Amino acid sequence: MSLSGLLESIGEYVLLMKQVLMPPDRAREFFKEFFKELYKLGVTSIGLVVLISFFIGAVIVVQLALNLNYPFLPSYTVGVVSREIILLEFSSTIMCLILSGKVGSNIASEIGTMRITEQIDALEVMGVNSANYLILPKIIAFIVFMPVLVIFSIFVGLMGGYIICALTANPPVATYVYGLRAFFREFFIWYAIVKSMIFGFIIASVSAYFGYSVKGGALEVGKASTDSVVINSVLILMTDLVFTQLVMG
Amino acid sequence: MIEVRNLSKEFEDHLVLNNISATFHKGIVNMIIGKSGSGKTVFLKCMVGLIRPTSGEILYEGRNLLTMKTKEVKRLRREMGMLFQGSALFDSKTVLENVMFPLDMFSRMNKKERQKRAEFCLERVNLLDAAHLYPSEISGGMMKRAAIARAIALNPKYLFCDEPNSGLDPQTSQLIDELLASITKEFEITSVIVTHDMNSVMNIGEHIVFLNEGVKEWEGPKEQLKDADSEAVKKFIFASDVFKKK
Ligand SMILES: Nc1ncnc2c1ncn2[C@@H]1O[C@H](COP(=O)(O)OP(=O)(O)OP(=O)(O)O)[C@@H](O)[C@H]1O
Ligand SMILES: [Mg+2]
């Protein structure tokens, strides 16, 4: 993508968000869509989050137990470190990268299909602010549900480690749990939740932008959907770095 | 009444509409006819403001759509109903929900009244049986009819239809034509119907605008159409069998 093309896209995105971030035409219709999206984007993602978090949590403990095996480190280090990894980066950032694949492509292809089949034009002709009607419920629903997904992910991730400890006794469960509780800072939980909500906004709004600006046919919808996942991933990683520097540094 | 003045539309050096002026009257069926690719859909979309013309004016009761404030445009659009060539039903909603949607968004009716109104509109297009099906579960002709029901749900002042009866059997087609004509009369709507079906033109057309390759070739009352002094018009109308039979 050329520089001028990039600047143009950013401009279009900002203008679209100006349309989106407005009070809805009808509150009743907004909430109807909001609850639909809460289910479609949020609730149906729980399974994926649980599955991945469980295995990654387990693998982290296995890796740490095998590789942090130095005489001068106490054995509860495994618990401390796996907690910090899951809390600080896995459940808040890596989880969002994975969700951008599922939720982002879903949003982009749904809105893109509505664009090429003239459903968005139909909304506009009725006098509905189509961007606001279609996109705002998705953004708000996903941001609101994000903390739920993160907490699920943290909990299940730590449980994954727990179960590995119970099965292999390396480290023993009591040591792992002791590690989980040692030097705990509640602030990290807030950090994870706030960060994930920012990512939630990025995922929902960027993929909606890609869908909304589709021109052409089914081929372009597919392209918009993959493009949105790529751009979302880049933005999430960059935002992670900046946000972490600002908050932790 | 809608007046279009000197409307032109260019797509990347490709002139699709060339300086078109035309008038669409209240309470009668105005028809835009012409061959495939002559620019009818683009013209209709310019009229409702979905495509921004390169130059020209579109006057609704004397007020120019292209210079109106967003709020005014929104208000005007609540008085418009439009049927798209591809139906454009919302595929996440059932037929009934599609027809109820404009009412949900803009009417002050309660839920029961909205549902009743939607069912009444579906009844008029003979589609009440399919009310609870999704667009993917009904035929193309049924989609057309559902989209017409949605377009008339809010009793529009202006009704735009892009090929309302393409893909319909002759019987249903006639039914739709008669429906469009009767609501036009009943509610004094300004109807603008794009078609290339001469049967419809003879059936319900009153004021006719003929487009040919982006130029307005002819405009006038239907009765004078067959005496039009234009090769393109003659070729178009005598290609259909409407005149051969008689
Ligand atoms: N978005 C667009 N970009 C570029 N060219 C376009 C666009 N939309 C339409 N055109 C061109 O405008 C011309 C007129 O198209 P239009 O869809 O208005 O035809 P039509 O009269 O409605 O035909 P039909 O009866 O087949 O529906 C065509 O040559 C088409 O290629
Ligand atoms: Mg057309």
Coordinates of C-alpha atoms and ligand atoms in Angstrom, one line a residue:
Chain A
M1 CA 0.0 0.0 0.0
S2 CA 1.3 3.4 -0.9
L3 CA 1.7 6.2 1.6
S4 CA -1.0 8.3 0.1
G5 CA -3.3 5.3 0.0
L6 CA -2.6 4.7 3.6
L7 CA -3.3 8.3 4.6
E8 CA -6.5 8.1 2.6
S9 CA -7.6 5.0 4.4
I10 CA -6.9 6.5 7.7
G11 CA -8.9 9.6 6.7
E12 CA -11.8 7.4 5.6
Y13 CA -11.7 5.4 8.8
V14 CA -11.8 8.6 10.9
L15 CA -14.8 9.9 8.9
L16 CA -16.6 6.6 9.2
M17 CA -16.0 6.6 13.0
K18 CA -17.5 10.1 13.1
Q19 CA -20.7 8.6 11.6
V20 CA -20.6 5.6 13.9
L21 CA -20.0 7.3 17.2
M22 CA -23.2 9.1 17.5
P23 CA -26.4 8.5 19.5
P24 CA -28.4 5.9 17.7
D25 CA -31.6 6.8 15.7
R26 CA -33.7 4.5 17.9
A27 CA -32.5 3.3 21.3
R28 CA -34.8 0.3 21.2
E29 CA -33.4 -0.9 17.9
F30 CA -29.8 -0.3 19.1
F31 CA -30.3 -2.5 22.1
K32 CA -31.9 -5.2 20.0
E33 CA -28.8 -5.3 17.8
F34 CA -26.5 -4.9 20.8
F35 CA -27.8 -8.1 22.5
K36 CA -27.6 -10.0 19.2
E37 CA -24.0 -8.9 18.7
L38 CA -23.2 -9.7 22.4
Y39 CA -24.2 -13.2 21.7
K40 CA -22.7 -13.5 18.2
L41 CA -19.4 -11.9 18.8
G42 CA -18.9 -12.6 22.5
V43 CA -20.7 -15.6 23.8
T44 CA -19.8 -17.8 20.8
S45 CA -16.1 -16.9 21.3
I46 CA -16.0 -18.4 24.8
G47 CA -15.4 -21.9 23.5
L48 CA -12.4 -20.9 21.5
V49 CA -10.9 -18.8 24.3
V50 CA -11.3 -21.7 26.8
L51 CA -9.8 -24.2 24.5
I52 CA -6.7 -22.2 23.6
S53 CA -6.2 -20.8 27.1
F54 CA -6.3 -24.2 28.7
F55 CA -3.6 -25.7 26.5
I56 CA -1.4 -22.6 26.4
G57 CA -1.6 -22.4 30.2
A58 CA -0.6 -26.0 30.5
V59 CA 2.2 -25.7 28.0
I60 CA 3.6 -22.6 29.7
V61 CA 3.9 -24.6 33.0
V62 CA 5.5 -27.6 31.3
Q63 CA 8.0 -25.3 29.5
L64 CA 8.9 -23.3 32.6
A65 CA 9.2 -26.3 34.8
L66 CA 11.6 -28.0 32.4
N67 CA 13.6 -24.9 31.5
L68 CA 13.6 -22.7 34.6
N69 CA 15.3 -25.5 36.4
Y70 CA 18.2 -23.6 38.0
P71 CA 19.4 -24.4 41.6
F72 CA 19.3 -20.7 42.7
L73 CA 15.6 -20.2 41.6
P74 CA 12.9 -21.3 44.1
S75 CA 10.6 -23.8 42.5
Y76 CA 7.5 -21.6 43.0
T77 CA 9.0 -19.3 40.3
V78 CA 7.1 -21.4 37.7
G79 CA 3.8 -20.2 39.3
V80 CA 4.9 -16.6 39.5
V81 CA 6.1 -16.5 35.9
S82 CA 3.3 -18.3 34.3
R83 CA 0.8 -16.0 36.1
E84 CA 2.6 -13.0 34.8
I85 CA 2.8 -14.3 31.2
I86 CA -0.9 -15.2 31.1
L87 CA -2.0 -12.0 32.8
L88 CA 0.2 -9.5 31.1
E89 CA 0.5 -10.8 27.5
F90 CA -1.3 -14.1 26.7
S91 CA -4.8 -13.4 27.9
S92 CA -4.8 -9.8 26.9
T93 CA -2.8 -9.6 23.7
I94 CA -2.3 -13.0 22.2
M95 CA -6.0 -13.9 22.9
C96 CA -7.0 -10.7 21.0
L97 CA -4.8 -11.6 18.1
I98 CA -6.7 -14.9 17.9
L99 CA -10.0 -13.2 18.3
S100 CA -9.2 -10.8 15.6
G101 CA -9.1 -13.8 13.3
K102 CA -12.6 -15.0 14.4
V103 CA -14.5 -11.9 15.2
G104 CA -12.7 -9.5 12.8
S105 CA -13.2 -11.6 9.7
N106 CA -16.8 -12.2 10.8
I107 CA -17.6 -8.5 11.0
A108 CA -15.8 -7.6 7.8
S109 CA -17.5 -10.3 5.7
E110 CA -20.9 -9.6 7.2
I111 CA -20.8 -5.9 6.5
G112 CA -19.0 -6.4 3.2
T113 CA -21.8 -8.7 2.0
M114 CA -24.4 -6.2 3.1
R115 CA -22.5 -3.6 1.1
I116 CA -22.3 -5.5 -2.2
T117 CA -25.9 -6.8 -2.0
E118 CA -27.1 -3.1 -1.6
Q119 CA -28.5 -3.7 1.9
I120 CA -26.5 -0.8 3.2
D121 CA -27.9 1.4 0.3
A122 CA -31.4 0.2 1.4
L123 CA -30.7 1.4 4.9
E124 CA -29.5 4.8 3.6
V125 CA -32.5 5.3 1.4
M126 CA -34.8 4.7 4.3
G127 CA -32.9 7.6 6.1
V128 CA -31.1 5.3 8.6
N129 CA -27.5 6.2 9.5
S130 CA -26.3 2.8 8.2
A131 CA -22.8 3.1 9.7
N132 CA -24.2 3.9 13.1
Y133 CA -26.9 1.3 13.0
L134 CA -24.7 -1.5 11.8
I135 CA -21.3 -0.8 13.5
L136 CA -22.0 0.9 16.8
P137 CA -23.7 -2.2 18.4
K138 CA -20.8 -4.4 17.3
I139 CA -18.2 -2.1 18.8
I140 CA -20.0 -1.6 22.1
A141 CA -20.9 -5.2 22.4
F142 CA -17.4 -6.5 21.8
I143 CA -15.8 -3.9 24.1
V144 CA -18.3 -4.8 26.9
F145 CA -17.8 -8.5 26.5
M146 CA -14.0 -8.3 26.2
P147 CA -13.3 -8.3 30.0
V148 CA -15.5 -11.5 30.3
L149 CA -13.4 -13.2 27.7
V150 CA -10.1 -12.1 29.3
I151 CA -11.2 -13.3 32.8
F152 CA -12.2 -16.6 31.3
S153 CA -8.9 -16.8 29.6
I154 CA -6.9 -16.0 32.7
F155 CA -8.8 -18.4 34.9
V156 CA -8.8 -21.3 32.4
G157 CA -5.1 -20.6 31.6
L158 CA -4.1 -20.9 35.2
M159 CA -6.3 -23.9 35.6
G160 CA -4.4 -25.5 32.7
G161 CA -1.2 -25.1 34.6
Y162 CA -2.8 -26.4 37.7
I163 CA -4.0 -29.6 36.1
I164 CA -0.5 -30.2 34.6
C165 CA 1.0 -29.8 38.1
A166 CA -1.6 -32.2 39.5
L167 CA -0.7 -34.8 36.8
T168 CA 3.1 -34.4 36.8
A169 CA 3.8 -33.0 40.3
N170 CA 6.5 -30.8 38.6
P171 CA 6.2 -28.5 40.4
P172 CA 3.8 -29.8 43.0
V173 CA 0.4 -28.3 43.1
A174 CA 1.0 -26.5 46.4
T175 CA 4.2 -24.9 45.1
Y176 CA 2.5 -23.8 41.9
V177 CA -0.4 -22.3 43.8
Y178 CA 2.0 -20.6 46.2
G179 CA 3.8 -19.1 43.2
L180 CA 0.5 -17.9 41.7
R181 CA -0.2 -16.0 44.9
A182 CA 3.3 -14.7 45.5
F183 CA 4.1 -11.0 44.7
F184 CA 0.6 -10.6 43.2
R185 CA -0.4 -7.1 42.0
E186 CA -4.0 -6.5 41.4
F187 CA -3.1 -3.7 39.1
F188 CA -2.0 -6.3 36.5
I189 CA -5.6 -7.5 36.2
W190 CA -6.8 -4.0 35.5
Y191 CA -4.0 -3.5 33.0
A192 CA -5.1 -6.7 31.2
I193 CA -8.7 -5.7 31.1
V194 CA -8.2 -2.1 29.9
K195 CA -5.8 -3.2 27.3
S196 CA -8.1 -5.9 26.0
M197 CA -10.9 -3.4 25.8
I198 CA -8.8 -1.1 23.6
F199 CA -8.0 -4.1 21.4
G200 CA -11.8 -4.9 21.3
F201 CA -12.4 -1.4 19.9
I202 CA -9.6 -1.8 17.3
I203 CA -10.8 -5.2 16.2
A204 CA -14.5 -4.2 15.8
S205 CA -14.0 -0.8 14.3
V206 CA -11.2 -1.7 11.9
S207 CA -12.9 -4.8 10.5
A208 CA -16.1 -2.9 10.2
Y209 CA -14.3 -0.2 8.2
F210 CA -12.9 -2.9 5.8
G211 CA -16.3 -4.4 5.3
Y212 CA -18.1 -1.1 4.9
S213 CA -15.8 0.2 2.2
V214 CA -15.9 -3.0 0.0
K215 CA -16.5 -2.2 -3.6
G216 CA -17.2 -4.9 -6.2
G217 CA -18.3 -8.5 -5.5
A218 CA -17.8 -11.6 -3.4
L219 CA -14.1 -11.7 -4.2
E220 CA -13.6 -8.3 -2.6
V221 CA -15.5 -9.3 0.5
G222 CA -13.1 -12.2 1.0
K223 CA -10.1 -9.8 0.5
A224 CA -11.6 -7.3 2.9
S225 CA -11.9 -10.0 5.5
T226 CA -8.3 -11.2 5.3
D227 CA -7.0 -7.7 5.0
S228 CA -8.8 -6.8 8.2
V229 CA -7.2 -9.6 10.1
V230 CA -3.7 -8.6 8.9
I231 CA -4.2 -4.9 9.7
N232 CA -5.8 -5.8 13.1
S233 CA -2.8 -7.9 14.0
V234 CA -0.3 -5.2 13.2
L235 CA -2.3 -2.6 15.1
I236 CA -2.8 -4.8 18.1
L237 CA 1.0 -5.5 18.3
M238 CA 1.9 -1.9 17.9
T239 CA -0.7 -0.7 20.4
D240 CA 0.5 -3.3 22.8
L241 CA 4.0 -1.9 22.7
V242 CA 2.9 1.7 23.1
F243 CA 0.4 1.0 25.8
T244 CA 2.8 -1.1 27.8
Q245 CA 5.5 1.6 27.6
L246 CA 3.0 4.2 28.7
V247 CA 1.4 2.3 31.5
M248 CA 4.3 0.2 32.9
G249 CA 7.4 2.2 31.8
Chain B
M1 CA -43.0 16.3 -8.1
I2 CA -39.4 15.7 -8.8
E3 CA -37.5 17.6 -11.3
V4 CA -34.1 16.6 -12.6
R5 CA -32.0 19.2 -14.3
N6 CA -28.9 18.8 -16.4
L7 CA -27.8 15.6 -14.6
S8 CA -24.5 14.1 -15.7
K9 CA -22.6 11.3 -14.2
E10 CA -19.1 10.2 -15.1
F11 CA -17.3 7.1 -13.8
E12 CA -13.6 7.5 -14.4
D13 CA -13.8 9.1 -17.8
H14 CA -16.8 7.0 -18.7
L15 CA -19.8 9.2 -19.2
V16 CA -22.8 7.2 -18.1
L17 CA -25.4 9.9 -17.9
N18 CA -25.2 12.9 -20.2
N19 CA -27.0 16.1 -19.3
I20 CA -30.4 14.6 -18.5
S21 CA -33.4 16.8 -17.6
A22 CA -36.7 15.2 -16.8
T23 CA -39.8 15.7 -14.7
F24 CA -41.7 13.2 -12.6
H25 CA -45.2 14.0 -11.6
K26 CA -47.2 13.4 -8.5
G27 CA -50.0 10.8 -8.4
I28 CA -49.1 9.2 -11.7
V29 CA -46.8 6.3 -12.7
N30 CA -43.6 7.7 -14.2
M31 CA -41.5 5.2 -16.0
I32 CA -37.9 5.2 -17.1
I33 CA -37.3 2.8 -19.9
G34 CA -34.4 1.9 -22.1
K35 CA -32.1 -1.0 -23.1
S36 CA -29.9 -2.8 -20.6
G37 CA -26.9 -0.8 -19.8
S38 CA -28.4 2.5 -20.9
G39 CA -27.9 4.0 -17.4
K40 CA -31.4 3.6 -15.8
T41 CA -30.2 2.2 -12.5
V42 CA -27.4 4.8 -12.2
F43 CA -30.0 7.5 -12.9
L44 CA -32.4 6.2 -10.3
K45 CA -29.6 6.0 -7.7
C46 CA -28.6 9.6 -8.5
M47 CA -32.2 10.6 -7.9
V48 CA -32.3 9.2 -4.4
G49 CA -28.8 10.4 -3.6
L50 CA -27.0 7.1 -3.4
I51 CA -24.7 8.1 -6.2
R52 CA -23.4 11.6 -6.3
P53 CA -23.8 13.0 -9.8
T54 CA -20.9 14.9 -11.4
S55 CA -23.2 17.8 -12.1
G56 CA -26.8 18.8 -12.1
E57 CA -29.8 19.4 -9.8
I58 CA -32.4 17.1 -8.3
L59 CA -35.4 19.1 -7.0
Y60 CA -37.9 17.6 -4.7
E61 CA -40.8 20.0 -4.6
G62 CA -38.3 22.7 -5.6
R63 CA -35.6 21.8 -3.0
N64 CA -32.3 20.6 -4.3
L65 CA -31.3 17.2 -2.8
L66 CA -27.7 17.8 -3.5
T67 CA -27.4 21.0 -1.5
M68 CA -29.6 19.9 1.4
K69 CA -28.2 19.5 4.9
T70 CA -27.8 15.9 6.2
K71 CA -30.7 16.3 8.5
E72 CA -33.0 17.5 5.7
V73 CA -31.9 14.6 3.5
K74 CA -32.6 12.2 6.3
R75 CA -36.1 13.7 6.8
L76 CA -36.8 13.5 3.0
R77 CA -35.6 9.9 2.9
R78 CA -38.2 8.9 5.4
E79 CA -40.7 9.8 2.8
M80 CA -39.0 7.6 0.2
G81 CA -39.5 3.9 -0.6
M82 CA -37.2 2.1 -2.9
L83 CA -37.1 -1.2 -4.5
F84 CA -33.6 -2.3 -5.6
Q85 CA -33.0 -4.3 -8.7
G86 CA -31.5 -7.1 -6.5
S87 CA -34.2 -6.7 -3.8
A88 CA -31.7 -5.9 -1.0
L89 CA -33.6 -7.6 1.8
F90 CA -31.8 -7.8 5.1
D91 CA -30.7 -11.4 5.2
S92 CA -30.4 -11.6 8.9
K93 CA -34.1 -10.8 9.3
T94 CA -37.3 -12.7 8.3
V95 CA -39.6 -11.4 5.7
L96 CA -41.9 -9.9 8.3
E97 CA -39.0 -8.3 10.2
N98 CA -37.8 -6.8 6.9
V99 CA -41.2 -5.2 6.3
M100 CA -41.4 -4.1 9.9
F101 CA -38.0 -2.6 9.9
P102 CA -38.8 0.9 8.6
L103 CA -41.7 1.0 11.0
D104 CA -39.5 -0.1 13.9
M105 CA -37.1 2.6 13.0
F106 CA -39.3 5.6 12.3
S107 CA -43.0 5.1 13.3
R108 CA -44.6 5.9 16.6
M109 CA -46.8 2.8 16.4
N110 CA -46.6 0.1 19.1
K111 CA -45.4 -3.4 18.4
K112 CA -48.9 -4.8 17.6
E113 CA -49.7 -2.0 15.2
R114 CA -46.4 -2.3 13.5
Q115 CA -46.9 -6.0 13.0
K116 CA -50.4 -5.4 11.7
R117 CA -49.2 -2.8 9.3
A118 CA -46.4 -5.1 8.1
E119 CA -48.9 -8.0 7.6
F120 CA -51.2 -5.7 5.7
C121 CA -48.4 -4.8 3.3
L122 CA -47.4 -8.5 2.9
E123 CA -51.0 -9.3 2.2
R124 CA -51.1 -6.8 -0.6
V125 CA -48.2 -8.5 -2.3
N126 CA -49.6 -11.9 -1.6
L127 CA -46.8 -13.0 0.7
L128 CA -48.3 -13.5 4.1
D129 CA -47.6 -17.2 4.0
A130 CA -43.9 -16.5 3.8
A131 CA -43.8 -14.0 6.6
H132 CA -41.6 -16.1 8.9
L133 CA -39.1 -17.3 6.3
Y134 CA -35.7 -15.8 5.7
P135 CA -34.7 -14.2 2.4
S136 CA -32.4 -17.2 1.7
E137 CA -35.4 -19.5 1.9
I138 CA -37.7 -17.8 -0.6
S139 CA -37.6 -17.4 -4.4
G140 CA -36.3 -14.4 -6.3
G141 CA -39.9 -13.3 -7.2
M142 CA -40.9 -13.6 -3.6
M143 CA -37.9 -11.5 -2.6
K144 CA -39.1 -8.8 -5.0
R145 CA -42.5 -8.8 -3.5
A146 CA -41.2 -8.7 0.0
A147 CA -39.0 -5.7 -1.0
I148 CA -42.0 -3.9 -2.4
A149 CA -43.9 -4.5 0.8
R150 CA -41.0 -3.0 2.7
A151 CA -40.8 -0.1 0.4
I152 CA -44.5 0.8 0.9
A153 CA -44.6 0.1 4.7
L154 CA -44.2 3.7 5.7
N155 CA -46.7 5.1 3.1
P156 CA -44.0 6.9 1.1
K157 CA -44.5 10.1 -0.8
Y158 CA -42.0 9.0 -3.4
L159 CA -41.6 5.4 -4.6
F160 CA -38.7 4.3 -6.7
C161 CA -38.7 0.9 -8.2
D162 CA -35.8 -0.7 -10.2
E163 CA -37.3 -3.4 -12.4
P164 CA -40.1 -4.4 -10.1
N165 CA -41.3 -7.3 -12.3
S166 CA -38.2 -8.7 -13.8
G167 CA -37.9 -12.4 -13.0
L168 CA -41.6 -12.7 -12.2
D169 CA -44.2 -14.8 -14.1
P170 CA -46.7 -12.8 -16.2
Q171 CA -49.5 -13.2 -13.7
T172 CA -47.5 -12.0 -10.7
S173 CA -45.9 -9.4 -12.8
Q174 CA -49.3 -8.0 -13.6
L175 CA -50.4 -8.2 -10.0
I176 CA -47.3 -6.1 -9.0
D177 CA -48.0 -3.6 -11.7
E178 CA -51.5 -3.1 -10.7
L179 CA -50.5 -2.9 -7.0
L180 CA -47.9 -0.1 -7.8
A181 CA -50.5 1.7 -10.0
S182 CA -53.2 1.5 -7.4
I183 CA -51.1 2.7 -4.4
T184 CA -49.8 5.5 -6.6
K185 CA -53.3 6.7 -7.2
E186 CA -54.6 6.0 -3.7
F187 CA -51.9 7.9 -1.8
E188 CA -51.0 10.4 -4.6
I189 CA -47.4 9.1 -4.6
T190 CA -44.8 10.2 -7.1
S191 CA -43.8 6.9 -8.5
V192 CA -40.7 6.4 -10.6
I193 CA -40.4 2.9 -12.1
V194 CA -37.5 1.6 -14.1
T195 CA -38.4 -1.1 -16.5
H196 CA -37.6 -2.7 -19.8
D197 CA -40.8 -4.5 -20.0
M198 CA -43.2 -3.0 -22.6
N199 CA -46.1 -4.9 -21.1
S200 CA -45.8 -2.9 -17.9
V201 CA -45.4 0.3 -19.8
M202 CA -48.6 -0.3 -21.7
N203 CA -50.4 -1.5 -18.6
I204 CA -49.7 1.2 -16.1
G205 CA -47.2 3.7 -17.5
E206 CA -48.4 7.3 -17.8
H207 CA -45.4 9.6 -18.1
I208 CA -42.5 8.0 -19.9
V209 CA -38.8 8.9 -20.0
F210 CA -36.7 7.0 -22.5
L211 CA -33.0 6.7 -22.0
N212 CA -30.6 5.6 -24.6
E213 CA -26.9 5.2 -23.9
G214 CA -26.9 7.8 -21.2
V215 CA -28.9 10.4 -23.1
K216 CA -32.6 11.2 -22.7
E217 CA -34.0 10.3 -26.1
W218 CA -37.6 11.1 -25.4
E219 CA -40.1 12.2 -22.7
G220 CA -43.8 12.4 -22.8
P221 CA -47.2 10.8 -22.1
K222 CA -47.5 7.1 -22.9
E223 CA -50.1 7.7 -25.6
Q224 CA -47.5 9.5 -27.7
L225 CA -44.8 7.0 -27.3
K226 CA -45.5 4.9 -30.4
D227 CA -45.5 8.1 -32.5
A228 CA -42.2 9.3 -31.1
D229 CA -39.9 10.8 -33.6
S230 CA -36.9 8.7 -32.7
E231 CA -35.2 5.6 -34.2
A232 CA -34.1 4.3 -30.8
V233 CA -37.6 4.5 -29.3
K234 CA -39.2 2.8 -32.3
K235 CA -36.6 0.0 -32.3
F236 CA -37.1 -0.5 -28.6
I237 CA -40.9 -0.6 -28.5
F238 CA -41.4 -2.6 -31.7
A239 CA -38.9 -5.2 -30.5
S240 CA -41.4 -6.3 -27.9
D241 CA -44.5 -8.2 -29.0
V242 CA -46.9 -5.8 -27.4
F243 CA -47.5 -4.0 -30.6
K244 CA -47.3 -7.0 -32.9
K245 CA -50.3 -8.7 -31.4
K246 CA -52.5 -5.7 -32.0
Ligands
LIG1 N1 -20.2 2.0 -10.0 C1 -19.9 2.0 -11.3 N2 -18.7 2.3 -11.8 C2 -18.4 2.3 -13.1 N3 -19.3 2.2 -14.1 C3 -20.6 1.9 -13.7 C4 -21.0 1.8 -12.3 N4 -22.3 1.6 -12.2 C5 -22.7 1.5 -13.5 N5 -21.7 1.7 -14.4 C6 -21.9 1.7 -15.8 O1 -23.0 2.5 -16.2 C7 -23.7 2.0 -17.3 C8 -25.1 1.9 -17.0 O2 -25.4 1.0 -16.0 P1 -26.8 0.8 -15.4 O3 -26.7 -0.2 -14.3 O4 -27.4 2.1 -15.0 O5 -27.7 0.1 -16.6 P2 -29.2 -0.2 -16.6 O6 -29.8 0.7 -17.6 O7 -29.8 -0.2 -15.3 O8 -29.2 -1.7 -17.2 P3 -30.1 -2.9 -16.8 O9 -31.4 -2.8 -17.5 O10 -29.4 -4.1 -17.3 O11 -30.3 -3.0 -15.3 C9 -23.1 0.6 -17.6 O12 -22.3 0.7 -18.7 C10 -22.2 0.3 -16.4 O13 -21.0 -0.3 -16.8
MG2 MG -30.5 -1.6 -13.9

